[in-house]
C-alpha positions as a LaTeX table, in Angstrom:
\begin{tabular}{lrrr}
\hline
Residue & $x$ (\AA) & $y$ (\AA) & $z$ (\AA) \\
\hline
Met1 & $-25.77$ & $-20.00$ & 16.76 \\
Lys2 & $-25.89$ & $-23.63$ & 15.59 \\
Leu3 & $-28.08$ & $-22.55$ & 12.69 \\
Ile4 & $-25.55$ & $-19.89$ & 11.63 \\
Ile5 & $-22.64$ & $-22.37$ & 11.85 \\
Arg6 & $-24.59$ & $-24.89$ & 9.79 \\
Tyr7 & $-25.49$ & $-22.19$ & 7.25 \\
Arg8 & $-21.86$ & $-21.17$ & 6.87 \\
Phe9 & $-20.82$ & $-24.81$ & 6.52 \\
Leu10 & $-23.33$ & $-25.36$ & 3.70 \\
Ile11 & $-22.15$ & $-22.22$ & 1.91 \\
Gly12 & $-18.58$ & $-23.47$ & 2.17 \\
Leu13 & $-19.57$ & $-26.81$ & 0.62 \\
Val14 & $-21.37$ & $-25.08$ & $-2.27$ \\
Val15 & $-18.43$ & $-22.80$ & $-3.06$ \\
Leu16 & $-15.95$ & $-25.66$ & $-2.70$ \\
Ala17 & $-18.01$ & $-27.63$ & $-5.22$ \\
Gly18 & $-17.86$ & $-24.62$ & $-7.54$ \\
Leu19 & $-14.07$ & $-24.49$ & $-7.18$ \\
Ile20 & $-13.75$ & $-28.18$ & $-7.98$ \\
Ala21 & $-15.99$ & $-27.72$ & $-11.01$ \\
Gly22 & $-13.86$ & $-24.76$ & $-12.06$ \\
Cys23 & $-10.72$ & $-26.86$ & $-11.76$ \\
Gly24 & $-12.40$ & $-29.66$ & $-13.71$ \\
Ser25 & $-10.81$ & $-32.96$ & $-14.54$ \\
Gly26 & $-8.56$ & $-34.38$ & $-17.22$ \\
Arg27 & $-7.25$ & $-31.56$ & $-19.39$ \\
Lys28 & $-9.37$ & $-28.83$ & $-17.81$ \\
Ser29 & $-7.45$ & $-26.26$ & $-15.76$ \\
Leu30 & $-8.28$ & $-23.82$ & $-12.98$ \\
Asn31 & $-10.70$ & $-21.09$ & $-14.03$ \\
Lys32 & $-8.49$ & $-17.99$ & $-13.81$ \\
Arg33 & $-11.12$ & $-15.37$ & $-14.56$ \\
Val34 & $-10.94$ & $-12.64$ & $-11.90$ \\
Thr35 & $-14.50$ & $-11.34$ & $-11.63$ \\
Leu36 & $-14.92$ & $-10.55$ & $-7.90$ \\
Trp37 & $-18.63$ & $-10.95$ & $-8.62$ \\
Arg38 & $-20.95$ & $-11.85$ & $-5.73$ \\
Ser39 & $-22.81$ & $-14.48$ & $-7.76$ \\
Asp40 & $-19.73$ & $-16.27$ & $-9.10$ \\
Lys41 & $-18.70$ & $-19.54$ & $-7.42$ \\
Ile42 & $-15.55$ & $-19.77$ & $-9.53$ \\
Pro43 & $-12.17$ & $-19.37$ & $-7.72$ \\
Tyr44 & $-11.95$ & $-15.62$ & $-8.18$ \\
Gly45 & $-15.60$ & $-14.79$ & $-7.56$ \\
Thr46 & $-16.85$ & $-13.37$ & $-4.22$ \\
Tyr47 & $-19.88$ & $-15.61$ & $-3.62$ \\
Tyr48 & $-18.53$ & $-16.90$ & $-0.31$ \\
Ala49 & $-17.66$ & $-13.42$ & 0.99 \\
Tyr50 & $-21.07$ & $-12.01$ & 0.08 \\
Glu51 & $-23.07$ & $-14.91$ & 1.51 \\
Asn52 & $-21.18$ & $-14.75$ & 4.82 \\
Leu53 & $-21.99$ & $-11.08$ & 5.48 \\
Gln54 & $-24.99$ & $-12.14$ & 7.54 \\
Ser55 & $-22.72$ & $-13.99$ & 9.96 \\
Ile56 & $-20.59$ & $-10.87$ & 10.47 \\
Phe57 & $-23.61$ & $-8.55$ & 10.75 \\
Pro58 & $-26.32$ & $-10.82$ & 12.24 \\
Gly59 & $-28.89$ & $-8.07$ & 12.75 \\
Ala60 & $-28.43$ & $-6.26$ & 9.45 \\
Ser61 & $-30.35$ & $-6.28$ & 6.19 \\
Val62 & $-27.93$ & $-6.98$ & 3.32 \\
Val63 & $-28.91$ & $-5.11$ & 0.14 \\
Ile64 & $-27.37$ & $-4.44$ & $-3.27$ \\
Asn65 & $-26.43$ & $-0.90$ & $-4.27$ \\
Lys66 & $-26.25$ & 0.10 & $-7.95$ \\
Arg67 & $-26.44$ & 3.88 & $-7.60$ \\
Ser68 & $-23.79$ & 6.55 & $-7.50$ \\
Pro69 & $-23.10$ & 7.70 & $-3.92$ \\
Asp70 & $-24.14$ & 11.28 & $-4.83$ \\
Arg71 & $-27.63$ & 10.33 & $-6.10$ \\
Tyr72 & $-29.43$ & 9.11 & $-3.00$ \\
Lys73 & $-32.76$ & 10.49 & $-1.83$ \\
Ser74 & $-34.02$ & 10.37 & 1.74 \\
Tyr75 & $-36.18$ & 7.41 & 2.68 \\
Ser76 & $-36.76$ & 5.70 & 6.00 \\
Leu77 & $-35.99$ & 2.10 & 6.91 \\
Lys78 & $-39.64$ & 1.12 & 6.54 \\
Asn79 & $-39.22$ & 1.57 & 2.76 \\
Leu80 & $-36.46$ & $-1.05$ & 2.66 \\
Thr81 & $-36.38$ & $-3.25$ & $-0.46$ \\
Asp82 & $-33.97$ & $-5.86$ & $-1.80$ \\
Asp83 & $-32.56$ & $-3.33$ & $-4.23$ \\
Ala84 & $-30.99$ & $-0.18$ & $-2.85$ \\
Asp85 & $-31.58$ & 1.79 & $-6.06$ \\
Ser86 & $-34.39$ & 3.81 & $-4.50$ \\
Val87 & $-33.48$ & 3.83 & $-0.83$ \\
Thr88 & $-31.11$ & 5.52 & 1.60 \\
Tyr89 & $-30.82$ & 4.59 & 5.21 \\
Asp90 & $-30.11$ & 6.08 & 8.63 \\
Asp91 & $-26.49$ & 7.23 & 8.45 \\
Glu92 & $-25.21$ & 5.88 & 11.77 \\
Lys93 & $-26.56$ & 2.37 & 11.15 \\
Thr94 & $-25.36$ & 1.90 & 7.56 \\
Thr95 & $-22.23$ & 0.09 & 6.37 \\
Asn96 & $-21.10$ & 0.24 & 2.74 \\
Ile97 & $-18.83$ & $-2.48$ & 1.30 \\
Ile98 & $-17.16$ & $-2.03$ & $-2.10$ \\
Val99 & $-15.06$ & $-4.87$ & $-3.57$ \\
Ser100 & $-13.90$ & $-4.30$ & $-7.15$ \\
Thr101 & $-10.76$ & $-4.36$ & $-9.28$ \\
Gln102 & $-10.94$ & $-0.57$ & $-9.53$ \\
Val103 & $-12.83$ & 2.19 & $-7.71$ \\
Ile104 & $-12.46$ & 5.53 & $-9.49$ \\
Pro105 & $-15.08$ & 8.04 & $-8.28$ \\
Asp106 & $-15.30$ & 11.54 & $-9.75$ \\
Asp107 & $-15.09$ & 14.71 & $-7.66$ \\
Asp108 & $-18.79$ & 14.72 & $-6.74$ \\
Glu109 & $-18.72$ & 11.04 & $-5.79$ \\
Val110 & $-15.62$ & 11.53 & $-3.63$ \\
Ala111 & $-17.37$ & 14.39 & $-1.83$ \\
Ala112 & $-20.47$ & 12.19 & $-1.38$ \\
Ile113 & $-18.43$ & 9.30 & 0.06 \\
Leu114 & $-16.63$ & 11.56 & 2.53 \\
Gly115 & $-19.97$ & 13.17 & 3.39 \\
Met116 & $-21.49$ & 9.77 & 4.16 \\
Val117 & $-18.62$ & 8.99 & 6.54 \\
Ala118 & $-18.83$ & 12.44 & 8.16 \\
Arg119 & $-22.53$ & 11.79 & 8.93 \\
Gly120 & $-21.71$ & 8.54 & 10.71 \\
Gln121 & $-21.78$ & 5.89 & 7.99 \\
His122 & $-19.00$ & 3.34 & 7.53 \\
Val123 & $-17.42$ & 2.74 & 4.11 \\
Phe124 & $-15.11$ & $-0.19$ & 3.31 \\
Ile125 & $-13.33$ & $-0.11$ & $-0.08$ \\
Ser126 & $-11.20$ & $-3.05$ & $-1.29$ \\
Ser127 & $-9.69$ & $-2.48$ & $-4.71$ \\
Leu128 & $-6.45$ & $-2.87$ & $-6.66$ \\
Arg129 & $-6.78$ & 0.63 & $-8.11$ \\
Ile130 & $-8.22$ & 3.64 & $-6.27$ \\
Gly131 & $-8.97$ & 6.97 & $-7.95$ \\
Glu132 & $-6.34$ & 9.66 & $-7.43$ \\
Thr133 & $-8.91$ & 12.22 & $-6.29$ \\
Leu134 & $-9.96$ & 10.04 & $-3.36$ \\
Leu135 & $-6.34$ & 9.11 & $-2.54$ \\
Asp136 & $-5.28$ & 12.77 & $-2.54$ \\
Ser137 & $-8.18$ & 13.65 & $-0.23$ \\
Leu138 & $-6.88$ & 11.08 & 2.27 \\
His139 & $-3.17$ & 11.96 & 1.82 \\
Leu140 & $-2.47$ & 8.50 & 0.41 \\
Lys141 & $-0.30$ & 7.31 & $-2.45$ \\
Thr142 & $-0.25$ & 3.78 & $-3.89$ \\
Ala143 & 2.47 & 1.95 & $-5.81$ \\
Phe144 & 0.46 & 0.97 & $-8.90$ \\
Tyr145 & $-2.14$ & 3.20 & $-10.53$ \\
Thr146 & $-2.49$ & 2.81 & $-14.30$ \\
Ser147 & $-1.90$ & $-0.46$ & $-16.18$ \\
Ala148 & 0.67 & $-2.07$ & $-13.87$ \\
Tyr149 & $-0.54$ & $-5.10$ & $-11.92$ \\
Asn150 & 1.10 & $-7.48$ & $-9.49$ \\
Thr151 & 0.76 & $-10.82$ & $-11.28$ \\
Asp152 & 2.68 & $-12.97$ & $-8.76$ \\
Asp153 & 1.46 & $-16.54$ & $-8.31$ \\
Ser154 & 0.87 & $-16.26$ & $-4.56$ \\
Leu155 & $-0.44$ & $-13.76$ & $-2.04$ \\
Thr156 & 0.46 & $-13.23$ & 1.61 \\
Val157 & $-1.32$ & $-10.61$ & 3.70 \\
Ser158 & $-1.55$ & $-9.82$ & 7.39 \\
Val159 & $-4.11$ & $-8.03$ & 9.55 \\
Asn160 & $-4.12$ & $-6.83$ & 13.14 \\
Asn161 & $-6.53$ & $-8.70$ & 15.40 \\
Pro162 & $-9.13$ & $-6.10$ & 16.55 \\
Glu163 & $-9.07$ & $-7.40$ & 20.13 \\
Thr164 & $-5.42$ & $-8.36$ & 20.80 \\
Asn165 & $-3.77$ & $-6.19$ & 18.10 \\
Asp166 & $-1.59$ & $-9.19$ & 17.17 \\
Ser167 & $-0.56$ & $-9.39$ & 13.52 \\
Leu168 & $-1.99$ & $-12.49$ & 11.82 \\
Ala169 & $-0.61$ & $-13.63$ & 8.44 \\
Phe170 & $-2.53$ & $-15.54$ & 5.74 \\
Ser171 & $-1.53$ & $-16.78$ & 2.29 \\
Tyr172 & $-2.73$ & $-18.83$ & $-0.69$ \\
Pro173 & $-1.21$ & $-20.11$ & $-3.98$ \\
Gly174 & $-3.33$ & $-17.98$ & $-6.32$ \\
Phe175 & $-3.00$ & $-14.61$ & $-8.07$ \\
Ala176 & $-1.64$ & $-11.82$ & $-5.91$ \\
Leu177 & $-3.23$ & $-8.85$ & $-7.71$ \\
Asp178 & $-2.55$ & $-6.62$ & $-4.70$ \\
Asn179 & $-1.22$ & $-3.13$ & $-4.19$ \\
Tyr180 & 0.36 & $-1.24$ & $-1.32$ \\
Phe181 & 0.70 & 2.28 & 0.03 \\
Val182 & 3.99 & 4.09 & $-0.50$ \\
Ser183 & 2.80 & 7.08 & 1.51 \\
Val184 & 0.40 & 7.18 & 4.51 \\
Asp185 & $-0.31$ & 10.18 & 6.75 \\
Ser186 & $-0.02$ & 8.55 & 10.17 \\
Ser187 & $-1.61$ & 11.58 & 11.85 \\
Ile188 & $-5.01$ & 10.76 & 10.34 \\
Ala189 & $-4.75$ & 7.09 & 9.30 \\
Ala190 & $-4.21$ & 3.88 & 11.28 \\
Val191 & $-2.47$ & 0.97 & 9.53 \\
Leu192 & $-4.43$ & $-2.27$ & 10.12 \\
Gly193 & $-2.80$ & $-4.63$ & 7.62 \\
Lys194 & 0.32 & $-5.20$ & 5.54 \\
Asp195 & 1.60 & $-7.30$ & 2.64 \\
Gln196 & 4.29 & $-10.00$ & 2.84 \\
Tyr197 & 7.06 & $-7.37$ & 2.75 \\
Gly198 & 5.63 & $-5.35$ & 5.63 \\
Arg199 & 4.24 & $-2.58$ & 3.42 \\
Pro200 & 0.83 & $-1.18$ & 4.48 \\
Asn201 & $-2.16$ & $-2.28$ & 2.40 \\
Phe202 & $-5.09$ & $-1.72$ & 4.80 \\
Val203 & $-5.75$ & 1.59 & 6.57 \\
Gln204 & $-8.58$ & 3.14 & 8.61 \\
Phe205 & $-9.78$ & 6.73 & 8.96 \\
Asn206 & $-12.06$ & 7.70 & 11.88 \\
Tyr207 & $-14.26$ & 10.79 & 11.71 \\
Glu208 & $-15.62$ & 12.98 & 14.50 \\
Gly209 & $-19.19$ & 12.21 & 13.44 \\
Gly210 & $-18.64$ & 8.55 & 14.38 \\
Gly211 & $-18.15$ & 7.25 & 10.85 \\
Ser212 & $-15.11$ & 5.48 & 9.49 \\
Leu213 & $-13.50$ & 4.86 & 6.11 \\
Phe214 & $-11.37$ & 1.81 & 5.27 \\
Ile215 & $-9.10$ & 1.46 & 2.23 \\
His216 & $-7.91$ & $-2.09$ & 1.44 \\
Leu217 & $-5.64$ & $-2.91$ & $-1.53$ \\
Ala218 & $-5.85$ & $-6.72$ & $-1.83$ \\
Pro219 & $-9.35$ & $-7.43$ & $-3.23$ \\
Val220 & $-8.60$ & $-11.07$ & $-4.17$ \\
Ala221 & $-8.37$ & $-11.74$ & $-0.43$ \\
Phe222 & $-12.20$ & $-11.73$ & $-0.62$ \\
Ser223 & $-12.26$ & $-14.30$ & $-3.43$ \\
Asn224 & $-13.61$ & $-17.83$ & $-2.94$ \\
Phe225 & $-10.17$ & $-19.31$ & $-3.64$ \\
Phe226 & $-8.45$ & $-17.29$ & $-0.90$ \\
Leu227 & $-11.14$ & $-17.62$ & 1.78 \\
Leu228 & $-11.55$ & $-21.39$ & 1.34 \\
His229 & $-7.81$ & $-22.07$ & 1.45 \\
Lys230 & $-6.87$ & $-23.54$ & 4.84 \\
Asn231 & $-7.98$ & $-21.18$ & 7.64 \\
Asn232 & $-8.08$ & $-17.98$ & 5.57 \\
Lys233 & $-11.71$ & $-17.35$ & 6.57 \\
Ala234 & $-10.18$ & $-15.89$ & 9.76 \\
Tyr235 & $-8.68$ & $-13.08$ & 7.64 \\
Tyr236 & $-12.15$ & $-12.17$ & 6.38 \\
Asp237 & $-13.53$ & $-12.21$ & 9.94 \\
Asn238 & $-10.74$ & $-10.02$ & 11.30 \\
Val239 & $-10.86$ & $-7.45$ & 8.49 \\
Leu240 & $-14.64$ & $-6.98$ & 8.66 \\
Ser241 & $-14.61$ & $-7.03$ & 12.46 \\
Tyr242 & $-13.42$ & $-3.43$ & 12.35 \\
Leu243 & $-16.85$ & $-2.50$ & 11.00 \\
Pro244 & $-19.68$ & $-2.10$ & 13.59 \\
Lys245 & $-21.58$ & $-5.33$ & 14.20 \\
Asn246 & $-24.74$ & $-3.40$ & 15.15 \\
Ser247 & $-25.25$ & $-2.10$ & 11.60 \\
Glu248 & $-28.88$ & $-2.23$ & 10.56 \\
Val249 & $-28.12$ & $-2.10$ & 6.82 \\
Val250 & $-25.13$ & $-3.44$ & 4.90 \\
Arg251 & $-24.91$ & $-2.21$ & 1.31 \\
Trp252 & $-22.86$ & $-4.39$ & $-1.05$ \\
Asp253 & $-21.87$ & $-1.94$ & $-3.77$ \\
Glu254 & $-21.96$ & $-2.84$ & $-7.48$ \\
Tyr255 & $-21.94$ & 0.69 & $-8.88$ \\
Phe256 & $-18.18$ & 0.98 & $-9.29$ \\
Arg257 & $-17.99$ & $-2.32$ & $-11.25$ \\
Tyr258 & $-19.45$ & $-0.45$ & $-14.22$ \\
His259 & $-18.72$ & 3.23 & $-13.60$ \\
Thr260 & $-15.51$ & 5.23 & $-13.38$ \\
Ser261 & $-15.12$ & 8.99 & $-13.04$ \\
Gly262 & $-18.82$ & 9.81 & $-13.13$ \\
Gly263 & $-20.28$ & 6.83 & $-15.01$ \\
Asp264 & $-23.35$ & 7.39 & $-17.17$ \\
His265 & $-24.98$ & 10.23 & $-15.26$ \\
Gly266 & $-22.73$ & 13.03 & $-16.43$ \\
Ser267 & $-25.72$ & 14.82 & $-17.96$ \\
Glu268 & $-27.09$ & 15.46 & $-14.50$ \\
Lys269 & $-23.88$ & 17.12 & $-13.32$ \\
Glu270 & $-22.56$ & 20.58 & $-13.91$ \\
Gly271 & $-21.03$ & 21.00 & $-17.37$ \\
Lys272 & $-17.40$ & 19.97 & $-17.41$ \\
Gly273 & $-16.37$ & 20.54 & $-21.00$ \\
Leu274 & $-13.50$ & 22.80 & $-22.04$ \\
Phe275 & $-15.48$ & 25.94 & $-21.22$ \\
Gly276 & $-18.18$ & 24.41 & $-18.97$ \\
Ala277 & $-19.00$ & 26.12 & $-15.71$ \\
Gly278 & $-17.60$ & 23.16 & $-13.77$ \\
Ser279 & $-14.27$ & 23.06 & $-15.62$ \\
Trp280 & $-11.06$ & 24.68 & $-14.39$ \\
Leu281 & $-10.93$ & 26.96 & $-17.45$ \\
Gly282 & $-14.53$ & 28.01 & $-16.85$ \\
Lys283 & $-13.52$ & 29.26 & $-13.42$ \\
Gln284 & $-10.84$ & 31.60 & $-14.86$ \\
Pro285 & $-12.85$ & 34.50 & $-16.42$ \\
Gly286 & $-9.90$ & 36.30 & $-18.01$ \\
Leu287 & $-8.33$ & 33.21 & $-19.53$ \\
Ser288 & $-11.72$ & 31.94 & $-20.69$ \\
Lys289 & $-12.44$ & 35.20 & $-22.57$ \\
Ala290 & $-8.97$ & 35.10 & $-24.15$ \\
Met291 & $-9.56$ & 31.53 & $-25.36$ \\
Trp292 & $-12.92$ & 32.50 & $-26.88$ \\
Leu293 & $-11.26$ & 35.45 & $-28.64$ \\
Leu294 & $-8.48$ & 33.20 & $-29.97$ \\
Leu295 & $-11.02$ & 30.70 & $-31.34$ \\
Leu296 & $-12.98$ & 33.53 & $-33.00$ \\
Leu297 & $-9.79$ & 34.87 & $-34.59$ \\
Met298 & $-8.85$ & 31.42 & $-35.90$ \\
Ala299 & $-12.33$ & 30.98 & $-37.38$ \\
Phe300 & $-12.04$ & 34.41 & $-39.05$ \\
Ile301 & $-8.66$ & 33.53 & $-40.59$ \\
Tyr302 & $-9.94$ & 30.17 & $-41.77$ \\
Ala303 & $-12.99$ & 31.74 & $-43.43$ \\
Phe304 & $-10.84$ & 34.03 & $-45.62$ \\
Glu305 & $-7.67$ & 32.04 & $-46.15$ \\
Ser306 & $-9.37$ & 28.72 & $-46.95$ \\
Lys307 & $-10.40$ & 30.03 & $-50.40$ \\
Arg308 & $-7.76$ & 29.10 & $-52.99$ \\
Lys309 & $-6.90$ & 31.40 & $-55.89$ \\
Gln310 & $-6.63$ & 28.51 & $-58.33$ \\
Arg311 & $-8.02$ & 25.05 & $-58.52$ \\
Ile312 & $-6.01$ & 22.45 & $-56.67$ \\
Ile313 & $-4.08$ & 20.03 & $-58.84$ \\
Pro314 & $-5.51$ & 16.59 & $-58.21$ \\
Val315 & $-3.09$ & 14.03 & $-56.83$ \\
Ile316 & $-3.23$ & 10.54 & $-58.26$ \\
Gln317 & $-3.08$ & 8.23 & $-55.30$ \\
Pro318 & $-1.17$ & 4.97 & $-55.65$ \\
Leu319 & $-3.01$ & 1.71 & $-55.33$ \\
Lys320 & $-3.75$ & 0.83 & $-51.73$ \\
Asn321 & $-4.13$ & $-2.43$ & $-49.90$ \\
Ala322 & $-7.93$ & $-2.70$ & $-49.91$ \\
Ser323 & $-7.97$ & $-5.38$ & $-47.23$ \\
Val324 & $-6.09$ & $-3.13$ & $-44.79$ \\
Asp325 & $-8.47$ & $-0.24$ & $-45.52$ \\
Phe326 & $-11.42$ & $-2.56$ & $-44.99$ \\
Val327 & $-10.13$ & $-3.63$ & $-41.58$ \\
Lys328 & $-9.49$ & 0.00 & $-40.57$ \\
Thr329 & $-12.96$ & 1.03 & $-41.75$ \\
Ile330 & $-14.63$ & $-1.75$ & $-39.76$ \\
Gly331 & $-12.54$ & $-0.82$ & $-36.70$ \\
Arg332 & $-13.55$ & 2.84 & $-36.97$ \\
Leu333 & $-17.19$ & 1.82 & $-37.36$ \\
Tyr334 & $-17.17$ & $-0.18$ & $-34.13$ \\
Phe335 & $-15.24$ & 2.57 & $-32.31$ \\
Gln336 & $-17.67$ & 5.29 & $-33.48$ \\
Arg337 & $-20.63$ & 3.18 & $-32.36$ \\
Arg338 & $-18.96$ & 2.86 & $-28.92$ \\
Asp339 & $-19.25$ & $-0.91$ & $-29.20$ \\
Asn340 & $-16.02$ & $-1.22$ & $-27.19$ \\
Lys341 & $-16.74$ & $-4.70$ & $-25.83$ \\
Asn342 & $-17.28$ & $-6.16$ & $-29.31$ \\
Leu343 & $-14.24$ & $-4.35$ & $-30.70$ \\
Ala344 & $-12.04$ & $-5.64$ & $-27.86$ \\
Gln345 & $-13.19$ & $-9.20$ & $-28.62$ \\
Lys346 & $-12.38$ & $-8.79$ & $-32.32$ \\
Met347 & $-8.95$ & $-7.35$ & $-31.48$ \\
Thr348 & $-8.34$ & $-10.43$ & $-29.33$ \\
Val349 & $-9.45$ & $-12.78$ & $-32.14$ \\
His350 & $-7.21$ & $-10.92$ & $-34.60$ \\
Phe351 & $-4.27$ & $-11.38$ & $-32.19$ \\
Gln352 & $-4.95$ & $-15.13$ & $-32.00$ \\
Asp353 & $-5.16$ & $-15.41$ & $-35.80$ \\
His354 & $-1.93$ & $-13.42$ & $-36.16$ \\
Val355 & $-0.07$ & $-15.70$ & $-33.75$ \\
Arg356 & $-1.48$ & $-18.84$ & $-35.38$ \\
Ser357 & $-0.65$ & $-17.76$ & $-38.96$ \\
Lys358 & 2.77 & $-16.14$ & $-38.34$ \\
Tyr359 & 4.25 & $-18.39$ & $-35.67$ \\
Gly360 & 2.28 & $-21.60$ & $-36.13$ \\
Ile361 & 1.16 & $-21.61$ & $-32.48$ \\
Arg362 & $-2.38$ & $-22.42$ & $-31.43$ \\
Ala363 & $-3.42$ & $-19.46$ & $-29.28$ \\
Ser364 & $-4.94$ & $-20.22$ & $-25.87$ \\
Leu365 & $-5.11$ & $-17.19$ & $-23.57$ \\
Asn366 & $-5.37$ & $-19.28$ & $-20.38$ \\
Asp367 & $-2.60$ & $-21.78$ & $-21.17$ \\
Pro368 & 0.76 & $-21.06$ & $-19.41$ \\
Glu369 & 2.51 & $-23.23$ & $-22.01$ \\
Phe370 & 1.21 & $-20.92$ & $-24.74$ \\
Glu371 & 2.91 & $-17.97$ & $-22.98$ \\
Lys372 & 6.24 & $-19.80$ & $-22.92$ \\
Arg373 & 6.03 & $-20.97$ & $-26.56$ \\
Leu374 & 5.09 & $-17.48$ & $-27.78$ \\
Ala375 & 7.93 & $-15.84$ & $-25.82$ \\
Trp376 & 10.42 & $-18.39$ & $-27.19$ \\
Lys377 & 9.31 & $-18.04$ & $-30.83$ \\
Thr378 & 8.98 & $-14.23$ & $-30.85$ \\
Gly379 & 11.78 & $-13.24$ & $-28.48$ \\
Tyr380 & 9.28 & $-10.87$ & $-26.90$ \\
Asp381 & 9.55 & $-10.23$ & $-23.13$ \\
Ser382 & 7.73 & $-13.04$ & $-21.26$ \\
Asn383 & 6.43 & $-10.69$ & $-18.54$ \\
Ala384 & 4.99 & $-8.36$ & $-21.20$ \\
Ile385 & 3.26 & $-11.35$ & $-22.88$ \\
Lys386 & 1.85 & $-12.45$ & $-19.51$ \\
Asp387 & 0.56 & $-8.92$ & $-18.87$ \\
Leu388 & $-0.99$ & $-8.72$ & $-22.39$ \\
Leu389 & $-2.81$ & $-12.07$ & $-22.05$ \\
Tyr390 & $-4.05$ & $-11.19$ & $-18.56$ \\
Tyr391 & $-5.34$ & $-7.83$ & $-19.79$ \\
Met392 & $-7.22$ & $-9.43$ & $-22.71$ \\
Asn393 & $-8.80$ & $-11.99$ & $-20.32$ \\
Met394 & $-9.80$ & $-9.21$ & $-17.92$ \\
Leu395 & $-11.54$ & $-7.19$ & $-20.68$ \\
Gln396 & $-13.43$ & $-10.29$ & $-21.83$ \\
Asp397 & $-14.83$ & $-10.76$ & $-18.32$ \\
Glu398 & $-15.88$ & $-7.12$ & $-17.90$ \\
Pro399 & $-19.55$ & $-6.44$ & $-18.80$ \\
Glu400 & $-18.49$ & $-3.19$ & $-20.46$ \\
Val401 & $-15.17$ & $-1.89$ & $-21.79$ \\
Ser402 & $-14.28$ & 1.78 & $-21.38$ \\
Glu403 & $-12.51$ & 3.79 & $-24.07$ \\
Glu404 & $-9.44$ & 3.99 & $-21.82$ \\
Gly405 & $-9.41$ & 0.21 & $-21.48$ \\
Leu406 & $-9.77$ & $-0.22$ & $-25.26$ \\
Leu407 & $-6.94$ & 2.23 & $-25.98$ \\
Glu408 & $-4.73$ & 0.47 & $-23.43$ \\
Leu409 & $-5.38$ & $-2.88$ & $-25.16$ \\
Asn410 & $-4.55$ & $-1.31$ & $-28.54$ \\
Arg411 & $-1.31$ & 0.13 & $-27.10$ \\
Lys412 & $-0.21$ & $-3.26$ & $-25.77$ \\
Leu413 & $-1.07$ & $-5.02$ & $-29.06$ \\
Glu414 & 0.70 & $-2.40$ & $-31.21$ \\
His415 & 3.83 & $-2.79$ & $-29.08$ \\
Phe416 & 3.67 & $-6.57$ & $-29.53$ \\
Tyr417 & 3.17 & $-6.37$ & $-33.31$ \\
Lys418 & 6.07 & $-3.91$ & $-33.61$ \\
Tyr419 & 8.69 & $-5.70$ & $-31.52$ \\
Ala420 & 7.67 & $-9.38$ & $-31.64$ \\
\hline
\end{tabular}
């Protein structure tokens, strides 16, 4: 016991040192990157939460999972390695912990997660955004789903003590980035925690097979900043105390950091194109045949009507802005190559150059004064500017940028350029 206490104390000192380094001195400010990454000792990393799993589950082996939940093969515990990519474990002794800004499994992955719980495993998901398929399966509905985020400057959450059932409240002066449930089916779910307004943000589902599923909507409560603020470590202890302490294996999941709605293994799944066997249209034989017939008819009409009876009169195009065409061509090139991360960075640099050249403001995405100056000079909504800068920072910290994320960034930038 003394060794565990000393170990936790040393971890706390290391993370605290990382926080101080992140805050810096002189003109340096708090590192506001929200990564929720287990190796990050910055304020919004989860190094402290990950390293303290052993104290919550003293007899368990903590491993990293990078595989989709529907791709496991059967192996025994004697094949245990440090990487869970090639191993599955005894269902009743396995606990899965997922902490990410978004968890959006596809249909097969939702079925696999629910199957794991039905067989006796325990799954804990803490995320700001949960996929609608999983929420619908659990009769849940959250307040924010798409691009809306709670960007308040403080967070207050409460959790029921597992032993006394008393409600314990905890807070810190950092980003809120939380969500809450607007609809919970009380016949199948138990509310374990709430936000500062008394709205549920932590629920539990128990299954007949002995497994349980937890959905938690305040992932920054597992960040180093939150857990090392005053006595907030007690929140971490109380939340994870609902999971069985006798777990033999604890899987810290990293799969959903990089994958949404099926990830990169879609080729192994049933075809889900417009007419694929796994699509809705593919399951409607009559409608599917009618669509094929319509496409064939359109192709027939095109083949005969596309031939002109006389040569087309050439149109002399006016002179174009070659620089604009060049920028569009480069943008299309990056988009076609699926180099979304690089394109997002260049869009951010272009935004900074635009602000610097048009408004004479030196752009600094992490400077609150820059937000105020830009709002004052442009007359653009300050909350919209704050949301735009946060979104650009978030994409820079992501290892990969999805097409949806890139299109959302483009939408926000186009709105700024049009109305600023």
